[in-house]
């Protein structure tokens, strides 16, 4: 259990991180601590090199207060977003600003050995180019499926058994010499959304629809990601969907959302439409490339292909029914539609909205906003992975280790109350 001292330090640091123009009086108002306590915590953060003074704020009659900011240049963090068929790795400063990224296609079903080998290579290149070998502080990783928060390993996934057993965190920590934190990439995309989307940042109760190997949702309660007892909150991909039929899912059950509306379902049903020539646009893609991808279905719908549009509408309807259950249970004020489905927003958003409003409790939808993601989905996951790495690094639980590693802390310990 963090002491009051570190809880206060984390709160002051969070207040400074959240604003580019913080003064000590403003921090007092935000964190609810006394002026002398805030002054002590600011002094400690300055001595550690995490916070620096940056000019002066407006005076209210006395001496102008100093502006304070996070010393973003003091270190670097890595982020990695492992998607179903691609890997994105990025390096950022301590302010969460991405300095460079690398992206390569790789199928997650190739297993942890191949994927992590690529991750280590790309991350190593970024660290070298950024000159961050001696200033790397942490690494955040997004996985394409549920992560058991109590153990840090991917939860049992029927199609990815090798990942469930692999010590991903330990391997990456040994390679880069920093703490590594792992979470479901949908949760991390929600963190990324809250960083760049003012509407999402202002929401204290939000549901973010995303996707990894299947379909997932992130749940935000009181401004924090709600993971549940074991990190499985929001895992709607294997919820049975009313009206979904008896399609067999790879988990062994029937009617799961993933089996009827996920990536594999779009590929399967899109290919059927192509082979039976119900969709001329998809038939042309299949003849030319030999495969059908979800993006092909979206592009065909965009060209007016009626069969592709009907397929997307059915998937959106089934997704909306599952989201309606979460809306009724968690009572959010905002639903953000992200992940791969967001690329087809012109064809799916109205159907998702309609099903949520039709199936959820009326009281829960009275002032509910349902909006598409605010930014490119290829950036959402890596932005969230970096934000995750920083959030864990500067949490009350882990901040003591950070401060202990900074010069100047020991001289303050004798003067500051515990």
GROMACS .gro file of C-alpha atoms in nm:
model
  418
    1UNK     CA    1   0.000   0.000   0.000
    2UNK     CA    2   0.162   0.332  -0.107
    3UNK     CA    3   0.231   0.579   0.174
    4UNK     CA    4   0.058   0.917   0.186
    5UNK     CA    5   0.384   1.070   0.075
    6UNK     CA    6   0.400   0.876  -0.251
    7UNK     CA    7   0.027   0.910  -0.310
    8UNK     CA    8   0.072   1.286  -0.281
    9UNK     CA    9   0.378   1.284  -0.505
   10UNK     CA   10   0.191   1.088  -0.770
   11UNK     CA   11  -0.108   1.323  -0.749
   12UNK     CA   12   0.110   1.634  -0.785
   13UNK     CA   13   0.302   1.479  -1.074
   14UNK     CA   14  -0.024   1.380  -1.245
   15UNK     CA   15  -0.152   1.736  -1.213
   16UNK     CA   16   0.165   1.870  -1.373
   17UNK     CA   17   0.158   1.607  -1.648
   18UNK     CA   18  -0.202   1.689  -1.737
   19UNK     CA   19  -0.135   2.057  -1.806
   20UNK     CA   20   0.136   2.235  -1.999
   21UNK     CA   21   0.091   2.544  -1.782
   22UNK     CA   22   0.075   2.451  -1.413
   23UNK     CA   23   0.156   2.676  -1.120
   24UNK     CA   24   0.180   2.571  -0.759
   25UNK     CA   25  -0.145   2.748  -0.655
   26UNK     CA   26  -0.328   2.571  -0.938
   27UNK     CA   27  -0.189   2.236  -0.827
   28UNK     CA   28  -0.313   2.300  -0.472
   29UNK     CA   29  -0.665   2.348  -0.612
   30UNK     CA   30  -0.649   2.035  -0.830
   31UNK     CA   31  -0.510   1.780  -0.583
   32UNK     CA   32  -0.673   1.901  -0.262
   33UNK     CA   33  -0.353   1.902  -0.055
   34UNK     CA   34  -0.230   2.188   0.165
   35UNK     CA   35   0.004   2.452   0.025
   36UNK     CA   36   0.300   2.343   0.237
   37UNK     CA   37   0.256   1.976   0.142
   38UNK     CA   38   0.233   2.063  -0.229
   39UNK     CA   39   0.543   2.282  -0.196
   40UNK     CA   40   0.734   1.991  -0.042
   41UNK     CA   41   0.620   1.747  -0.309
   42UNK     CA   42   0.708   1.990  -0.589
   43UNK     CA   43   1.053   2.043  -0.436
   44UNK     CA   44   1.111   1.668  -0.427
   45UNK     CA   45   0.999   1.623  -0.787
   46UNK     CA   46   1.225   1.909  -0.896
   47UNK     CA   47   1.522   1.763  -0.711
   48UNK     CA   48   1.464   1.429  -0.881
   49UNK     CA   49   1.471   1.598  -1.221
   50UNK     CA   50   1.114   1.496  -1.310
   51UNK     CA   51   0.977   1.851  -1.289
   52UNK     CA   52   1.136   2.177  -1.403
   53UNK     CA   53   1.044   2.543  -1.379
   54UNK     CA   54   0.943   2.712  -1.703
   55UNK     CA   55   0.891   3.086  -1.652
   56UNK     CA   56   0.626   3.253  -1.441
   57UNK     CA   57   0.249   3.252  -1.434
   58UNK     CA   58   0.020   3.554  -1.385
   59UNK     CA   59   0.043   3.731  -1.052
   60UNK     CA   60  -0.264   3.769  -0.831
   61UNK     CA   61  -0.115   4.051  -0.627
   62UNK     CA   62   0.203   3.903  -0.485
   63UNK     CA   63   0.507   3.747  -0.643
   64UNK     CA   64   0.431   3.574  -0.974
   65UNK     CA   65   0.417   3.194  -0.929
   66UNK     CA   66   0.653   2.972  -1.125
   67UNK     CA   67   0.520   2.765  -1.411
   68UNK     CA   68   0.600   2.397  -1.369
   69UNK     CA   69   0.620   2.126  -1.632
   70UNK     CA   70   0.721   1.765  -1.662
   71UNK     CA   71   1.083   1.731  -1.769
   72UNK     CA   72   0.985   1.528  -2.074
   73UNK     CA   73   1.339   1.524  -2.209
   74UNK     CA   74   1.472   1.341  -1.902
   75UNK     CA   75   1.399   0.997  -2.040
   76UNK     CA   76   1.224   0.774  -2.291
   77UNK     CA   77   0.965   0.498  -2.292
   78UNK     CA   78   0.880   0.231  -2.548
   79UNK     CA   79   0.537   0.119  -2.661
   80UNK     CA   80   0.441  -0.188  -2.865
   81UNK     CA   81   0.102  -0.264  -3.017
   82UNK     CA   82   0.066  -0.629  -3.122
   83UNK     CA   83  -0.234  -0.653  -3.351
   84UNK     CA   84  -0.376  -0.953  -3.532
   85UNK     CA   85  -0.167  -0.907  -3.844
   86UNK     CA   86   0.077  -0.626  -3.771
   87UNK     CA   87   0.315  -0.488  -3.511
   88UNK     CA   88   0.367  -0.121  -3.431
   89UNK     CA   89   0.653  -0.012  -3.204
   90UNK     CA   90   0.721   0.344  -3.090
   91UNK     CA   91   0.959   0.545  -2.873
   92UNK     CA   92   0.839   0.851  -2.685
   93UNK     CA   93   0.963   1.105  -2.434
   94UNK     CA   94   0.829   1.121  -2.077
   95UNK     CA   95   0.553   1.352  -2.193
   96UNK     CA   96   0.413   1.075  -2.412
   97UNK     CA   97   0.505   1.249  -2.738
   98UNK     CA   98   0.589   0.988  -3.001
   99UNK     CA   99   0.934   1.055  -3.148
  100UNK     CA  100   0.940   0.771  -3.401
  101UNK     CA  101   0.752   0.452  -3.489
  102UNK     CA  102   0.811   0.132  -3.683
  103UNK     CA  103   0.540  -0.083  -3.837
  104UNK     CA  104   0.558  -0.426  -4.002
  105UNK     CA  105   0.304  -0.687  -4.099
  106UNK     CA  106   0.324  -1.012  -3.906
  107UNK     CA  107   0.053  -1.261  -3.813
  108UNK     CA  108   0.016  -1.302  -3.438
  109UNK     CA  109  -0.065  -1.671  -3.493
  110UNK     CA  110   0.303  -1.722  -3.584
  111UNK     CA  111   0.357  -1.723  -3.209
  112UNK     CA  112   0.554  -1.532  -2.948
  113UNK     CA  113   0.901  -1.635  -3.064
  114UNK     CA  114   0.863  -1.480  -3.410
  115UNK     CA  115   0.660  -1.177  -3.302
  116UNK     CA  116   0.882  -1.087  -3.006
  117UNK     CA  117   1.194  -1.130  -3.215
  118UNK     CA  118   1.056  -0.868  -3.454
  119UNK     CA  119   0.947  -0.647  -3.164
  120UNK     CA  120   1.294  -0.656  -3.010
  121UNK     CA  121   1.457  -0.574  -3.343
  122UNK     CA  122   1.229  -0.279  -3.421
  123UNK     CA  123   1.246  -0.144  -3.066
  124UNK     CA  124   1.624  -0.180  -3.063
  125UNK     CA  125   1.649   0.025  -3.382
  126UNK     CA  126   1.430   0.299  -3.235
  127UNK     CA  127   1.628   0.310  -2.909
  128UNK     CA  128   1.955   0.340  -3.101
  129UNK     CA  129   1.826   0.612  -3.333
  130UNK     CA  130   1.680   0.812  -3.043
  131UNK     CA  131   1.998   0.778  -2.839
  132UNK     CA  132   1.786   0.630  -2.561
  133UNK     CA  133   1.998   0.335  -2.458
  134UNK     CA  134   2.087   0.497  -2.125
  135UNK     CA  135   1.759   0.684  -2.073
  136UNK     CA  136   1.496   0.414  -2.126
  137UNK     CA  137   1.251   0.394  -1.836
  138UNK     CA  138   0.974   0.146  -1.924
  139UNK     CA  139   0.787  -0.047  -2.193
  140UNK     CA  140   0.412  -0.085  -2.241
  141UNK     CA  141   0.276  -0.368  -2.458
  142UNK     CA  142  -0.071  -0.419  -2.602
  143UNK     CA  143  -0.182  -0.777  -2.673
  144UNK     CA  144  -0.457  -0.879  -2.920
  145UNK     CA  145  -0.671  -1.040  -2.652
  146UNK     CA  146  -0.747  -1.044  -2.279
  147UNK     CA  147  -0.458  -1.018  -2.036
  148UNK     CA  148  -0.482  -1.160  -1.685
  149UNK     CA  149  -0.408  -0.846  -1.485
  150UNK     CA  150  -0.318  -1.048  -1.177
  151UNK     CA  151  -0.037  -1.228  -1.360
  152UNK     CA  152   0.049  -1.022  -1.667
  153UNK     CA  153   0.014  -1.316  -1.904
  154UNK     CA  154  -0.235  -1.329  -2.191
  155UNK     CA  155  -0.545  -1.508  -2.067
  156UNK     CA  156  -0.620  -1.843  -2.222
  157UNK     CA  157  -0.706  -1.787  -2.588
  158UNK     CA  158  -0.809  -2.101  -2.779
  159UNK     CA  159  -0.637  -1.998  -3.104
  160UNK     CA  160  -0.326  -1.852  -2.937
  161UNK     CA  161  -0.220  -2.114  -2.679
  162UNK     CA  162   0.151  -2.040  -2.719
  163UNK     CA  163   0.099  -1.681  -2.609
  164UNK     CA  164  -0.089  -1.792  -2.299
  165UNK     CA  165   0.217  -1.978  -2.175
  166UNK     CA  166   0.498  -1.750  -2.290
  167UNK     CA  167   0.681  -1.526  -2.035
  168UNK     CA  168   0.652  -1.217  -2.256
  169UNK     CA  169   0.706  -0.965  -1.978
  170UNK     CA  170   1.016  -1.136  -1.843
  171UNK     CA  171   1.173  -1.175  -2.188
  172UNK     CA  172   1.127  -0.808  -2.282
  173UNK     CA  173   1.237  -0.685  -1.940
  174UNK     CA  174   1.562  -0.881  -1.973
  175UNK     CA  175   1.620  -0.749  -2.324
  176UNK     CA  176   1.569  -0.379  -2.246
  177UNK     CA  177   1.648  -0.367  -1.875
  178UNK     CA  178   1.328  -0.181  -1.780
  179UNK     CA  179   0.994  -0.271  -1.620
  180UNK     CA  180   0.741  -0.403  -1.871
  181UNK     CA  181   0.364  -0.383  -1.840
  182UNK     CA  182   0.119  -0.574  -2.060
  183UNK     CA  183  -0.252  -0.519  -2.119
  184UNK     CA  184  -0.525  -0.588  -2.371
  185UNK     CA  185  -0.464  -0.359  -2.670
  186UNK     CA  186  -0.829  -0.251  -2.664
  187UNK     CA  187  -0.774  -0.107  -2.317
  188UNK     CA  188  -0.464   0.069  -2.445
  189UNK     CA  189  -0.648   0.208  -2.747
  190UNK     CA  190  -0.900   0.353  -2.504
  191UNK     CA  191  -0.613   0.522  -2.318
  192UNK     CA  192  -0.488   0.659  -2.648
  193UNK     CA  193  -0.836   0.787  -2.730
  194UNK     CA  194  -0.856   0.967  -2.397
  195UNK     CA  195  -0.519   1.131  -2.464
  196UNK     CA  196  -0.608   1.283  -2.801
  197UNK     CA  197  -0.988   1.315  -2.794
  198UNK     CA  198  -1.114   1.594  -2.564
  199UNK     CA  199  -1.462   1.441  -2.554
  200UNK     CA  200  -1.322   1.106  -2.438
  201UNK     CA  201  -1.083   1.275  -2.194
  202UNK     CA  202  -1.375   1.457  -2.032
  203UNK     CA  203  -1.582   1.139  -1.995
  204UNK     CA  204  -1.560   0.964  -1.661
  205UNK     CA  205  -1.770   0.669  -1.775
  206UNK     CA  206  -1.691   0.543  -2.124
  207UNK     CA  207  -1.705   0.229  -2.334
  208UNK     CA  208  -1.454   0.194  -2.617
  209UNK     CA  209  -1.520  -0.064  -2.887
  210UNK     CA  210  -1.200  -0.201  -3.031
  211UNK     CA  211  -1.057  -0.520  -3.163
  212UNK     CA  212  -0.760  -0.749  -3.147
  213UNK     CA  213  -0.780  -1.109  -3.248
  214UNK     CA  214  -1.154  -1.075  -3.195
  215UNK     CA  215  -1.388  -0.799  -3.084
  216UNK     CA  216  -1.332  -0.633  -2.749
  217UNK     CA  217  -1.445  -0.341  -2.542
  218UNK     CA  218  -1.268  -0.128  -2.285
  219UNK     CA  219  -1.468  -0.001  -1.990
  220UNK     CA  220  -1.378   0.327  -1.820
  221UNK     CA  221  -1.526   0.382  -1.473
  222UNK     CA  222  -1.453   0.700  -1.274
  223UNK     CA  223  -1.191   0.798  -1.530
  224UNK     CA  224  -0.992   0.473  -1.497
  225UNK     CA  225  -0.979   0.155  -1.705
  226UNK     CA  226  -1.196  -0.103  -1.530
  227UNK     CA  227  -1.024  -0.441  -1.573
  228UNK     CA  228  -1.222  -0.655  -1.331
  229UNK     CA  229  -1.074  -0.910  -1.094
  230UNK     CA  230  -0.848  -1.070  -1.355
  231UNK     CA  231  -0.829  -0.819  -1.639
  232UNK     CA  232  -1.116  -0.966  -1.839
  233UNK     CA  233  -1.371  -0.684  -1.814
  234UNK     CA  234  -1.507  -0.586  -2.155
  235UNK     CA  235  -1.426  -0.920  -2.322
  236UNK     CA  236  -1.748  -0.932  -2.523
  237UNK     CA  237  -1.613  -1.143  -2.811
  238UNK     CA  238  -1.742  -1.467  -2.663
  239UNK     CA  239  -2.073  -1.338  -2.535
  240UNK     CA  240  -2.365  -1.518  -2.702
  241UNK     CA  241  -2.560  -1.278  -2.921
  242UNK     CA  242  -2.939  -1.314  -2.953
  243UNK     CA  243  -3.030  -1.384  -3.314
  244UNK     CA  244  -2.675  -1.480  -3.411
  245UNK     CA  245  -2.767  -1.832  -3.513
  246UNK     CA  246  -2.570  -2.151  -3.448
  247UNK     CA  247  -2.234  -2.058  -3.602
  248UNK     CA  248  -1.963  -2.256  -3.419
  249UNK     CA  249  -1.691  -2.042  -3.262
  250UNK     CA  250  -1.329  -2.157  -3.227
  251UNK     CA  251  -1.389  -2.159  -2.851
  252UNK     CA  252  -1.627  -2.451  -2.903
  253UNK     CA  253  -1.952  -2.269  -2.833
  254UNK     CA  254  -2.208  -2.132  -3.078
  255UNK     CA  255  -2.339  -1.784  -3.141
  256UNK     CA  256  -2.041  -1.592  -3.000
  257UNK     CA  257  -2.007  -1.234  -3.119
  258UNK     CA  258  -1.663  -1.300  -3.265
  259UNK     CA  259  -1.791  -1.598  -3.463
  260UNK     CA  260  -2.063  -1.397  -3.636
  261UNK     CA  261  -1.930  -1.040  -3.651
  262UNK     CA  262  -1.554  -1.044  -3.594
  263UNK     CA  263  -1.263  -1.029  -3.835
  264UNK     CA  264  -1.273  -1.399  -3.920
  265UNK     CA  265  -1.648  -1.381  -3.975
  266UNK     CA  266  -1.611  -1.094  -4.223
  267UNK     CA  267  -1.339  -1.288  -4.407
  268UNK     CA  268  -1.548  -1.607  -4.412
  269UNK     CA  269  -1.875  -1.445  -4.516
  270UNK     CA  270  -1.707  -1.205  -4.756
  271UNK     CA  271  -1.535  -1.493  -4.930
  272UNK     CA  272  -1.868  -1.675  -4.961
  273UNK     CA  273  -2.020  -1.366  -5.121
  274UNK     CA  274  -1.728  -1.357  -5.364
  275UNK     CA  275  -1.737  -1.728  -5.451
  276UNK     CA  276  -2.113  -1.722  -5.513
  277UNK     CA  277  -2.074  -1.392  -5.702
  278UNK     CA  278  -2.341  -1.228  -5.487
  279UNK     CA  279  -2.081  -0.953  -5.452
  280UNK     CA  280  -1.923  -0.858  -5.785
  281UNK     CA  281  -1.673  -0.630  -5.612
  282UNK     CA  282  -1.550  -0.903  -5.374
  283UNK     CA  283  -1.546  -1.158  -5.655
  284UNK     CA  284  -1.306  -0.932  -5.844
  285UNK     CA  285  -1.083  -0.897  -5.536
  286UNK     CA  286  -1.077  -1.274  -5.483
  287UNK     CA  287  -0.986  -1.339  -5.846
  288UNK     CA  288  -0.709  -1.079  -5.836
  289UNK     CA  289  -0.553  -1.151  -5.493
  290UNK     CA  290  -0.677  -1.494  -5.393
  291UNK     CA  291  -0.801  -1.368  -5.055
  292UNK     CA  292  -1.064  -1.155  -4.886
  293UNK     CA  293  -0.978  -0.921  -4.597
  294UNK     CA  294  -1.211  -0.712  -4.379
  295UNK     CA  295  -1.080  -0.399  -4.549
  296UNK     CA  296  -1.187  -0.546  -4.884
  297UNK     CA  297  -1.544  -0.575  -4.754
  298UNK     CA  298  -1.533  -0.212  -4.637
  299UNK     CA  299  -1.394  -0.091  -4.970
  300UNK     CA  300  -1.653  -0.289  -5.164
  301UNK     CA  301  -1.930  -0.134  -4.956
  302UNK     CA  302  -1.781   0.208  -5.024
  303UNK     CA  303  -1.807   0.139  -5.398
  304UNK     CA  304  -2.178   0.069  -5.359
  305UNK     CA  305  -2.170  -0.312  -5.350
  306UNK     CA  306  -2.504  -0.403  -5.192
  307UNK     CA  307  -2.398  -0.746  -5.063
  308UNK     CA  308  -2.093  -0.603  -4.886
  309UNK     CA  309  -2.307  -0.329  -4.734
  310UNK     CA  310  -2.557  -0.586  -4.609
  311UNK     CA  311  -2.278  -0.791  -4.451
  312UNK     CA  312  -2.140  -0.487  -4.268
  313UNK     CA  313  -2.489  -0.386  -4.156
  314UNK     CA  314  -2.554  -0.731  -4.008
  315UNK     CA  315  -2.220  -0.729  -3.824
  316UNK     CA  316  -2.290  -0.379  -3.689
  317UNK     CA  317  -2.635  -0.485  -3.570
  318UNK     CA  318  -2.493  -0.780  -3.375
  319UNK     CA  319  -2.214  -0.566  -3.228
  320UNK     CA  320  -2.468  -0.305  -3.124
  321UNK     CA  321  -2.671  -0.567  -2.935
  322UNK     CA  322  -2.364  -0.672  -2.736
  323UNK     CA  323  -2.269  -0.312  -2.662
  324UNK     CA  324  -2.624  -0.249  -2.543
  325UNK     CA  325  -2.566  -0.502  -2.265
  326UNK     CA  326  -2.255  -0.315  -2.150
  327UNK     CA  327  -2.440   0.016  -2.168
  328UNK     CA  328  -2.717  -0.119  -1.946
  329UNK     CA  329  -2.466  -0.263  -1.696
  330UNK     CA  330  -2.209   0.019  -1.676
  331UNK     CA  331  -2.426   0.322  -1.761
  332UNK     CA  332  -2.162   0.521  -1.958
  333UNK     CA  333  -2.208   0.871  -2.095
  334UNK     CA  334  -1.999   0.796  -2.405
  335UNK     CA  335  -1.946   0.504  -2.642
  336UNK     CA  336  -1.651   0.535  -2.883
  337UNK     CA  337  -1.645   0.307  -3.186
  338UNK     CA  338  -1.281   0.233  -3.266
  339UNK     CA  339  -1.079  -0.063  -3.384
  340UNK     CA  340  -1.106  -0.202  -3.735
  341UNK     CA  341  -1.483  -0.151  -3.746
  342UNK     CA  342  -1.425   0.226  -3.729
  343UNK     CA  343  -1.279   0.217  -4.081
  344UNK     CA  344  -1.630   0.125  -4.199
  345UNK     CA  345  -1.799   0.392  -3.991
  346UNK     CA  346  -2.003   0.522  -4.285
  347UNK     CA  347  -2.172   0.183  -4.310
  348UNK     CA  348  -2.189   0.066  -3.948
  349UNK     CA  349  -2.223   0.357  -3.707
  350UNK     CA  350  -2.594   0.418  -3.765
  351UNK     CA  351  -2.675   0.049  -3.717
  352UNK     CA  352  -2.471   0.028  -3.396
  353UNK     CA  353  -2.647   0.337  -3.260
  354UNK     CA  354  -2.988   0.201  -3.353
  355UNK     CA  355  -2.932  -0.131  -3.175
  356UNK     CA  356  -2.793   0.031  -2.860
  357UNK     CA  357  -3.087   0.267  -2.836
  358UNK     CA  358  -3.332  -0.016  -2.909
  359UNK     CA  359  -3.188  -0.278  -2.672
  360UNK     CA  360  -3.034  -0.088  -2.378
  361UNK     CA  361  -3.227   0.048  -2.085
  362UNK     CA  362  -3.394   0.376  -2.188
  363UNK     CA  363  -3.261   0.554  -1.879
  364UNK     CA  364  -2.906   0.456  -1.978
  365UNK     CA  365  -2.937   0.603  -2.328
  366UNK     CA  366  -3.114   0.928  -2.242
  367UNK     CA  367  -2.802   1.144  -2.281
  368UNK     CA  368  -2.561   0.881  -2.420
  369UNK     CA  369  -2.322   0.990  -2.695
  370UNK     CA  370  -2.208   0.732  -2.952
  371UNK     CA  371  -1.915   0.861  -3.156
  372UNK     CA  372  -1.647   0.726  -3.391
  373UNK     CA  373  -1.286   0.728  -3.279
  374UNK     CA  374  -1.110   1.061  -3.318
  375UNK     CA  375  -0.794   0.934  -3.481
  376UNK     CA  376  -0.623   0.682  -3.708
  377UNK     CA  377  -0.651   0.332  -3.563
  378UNK     CA  378  -0.291   0.252  -3.656
  379UNK     CA  379  -0.183   0.519  -3.408
  380UNK     CA  380  -0.443   0.455  -3.136
  381UNK     CA  381  -0.281   0.141  -2.999
  382UNK     CA  382   0.078   0.269  -2.989
  383UNK     CA  383  -0.032   0.601  -2.837
  384UNK     CA  384  -0.214   0.408  -2.567
  385UNK     CA  385   0.079   0.171  -2.509
  386UNK     CA  386   0.306   0.469  -2.439
  387UNK     CA  387   0.043   0.630  -2.214
  388UNK     CA  388   0.007   0.298  -2.031
  389UNK     CA  389   0.384   0.272  -1.976
  390UNK     CA  390   0.394   0.624  -1.832
  391UNK     CA  391   0.082   0.579  -1.620
  392UNK     CA  392   0.222   0.269  -1.453
  393UNK     CA  393   0.568   0.424  -1.416
  394UNK     CA  394   0.432   0.730  -1.234
  395UNK     CA  395   0.166   0.548  -1.029
  396UNK     CA  396   0.186   0.560  -0.647
  397UNK     CA  397   0.291   0.192  -0.650
  398UNK     CA  398   0.587   0.234  -0.886
  399UNK     CA  399   0.689   0.597  -0.838
  400UNK     CA  400   0.912   0.517  -0.536
  401UNK     CA  401   1.142   0.308  -0.755
  402UNK     CA  402   1.156   0.588  -1.012
  403UNK     CA  403   1.247   0.848  -0.751
  404UNK     CA  404   1.501   0.624  -0.585
  405UNK     CA  405   1.682   0.600  -0.918
  406UNK     CA  406   1.704   0.978  -0.963
  407UNK     CA  407   1.992   1.191  -0.837
  408UNK     CA  408   1.927   1.428  -0.551
  409UNK     CA  409   1.653   1.234  -0.376
  410UNK     CA  410   1.862   1.113  -0.084
  411UNK     CA  411   1.943   1.465   0.033
  412UNK     CA  412   1.574   1.545   0.058
  413UNK     CA  413   1.469   1.233   0.244
  414UNK     CA  414   1.589   1.368   0.579
  415UNK     CA  415   1.388   1.689   0.545
  416UNK     CA  416   1.060   1.562   0.403
  417UNK     CA  417   0.795   1.390   0.615
  418UNK     CA  418   0.716   1.031   0.537
   0.00000   0.00000   0.00000
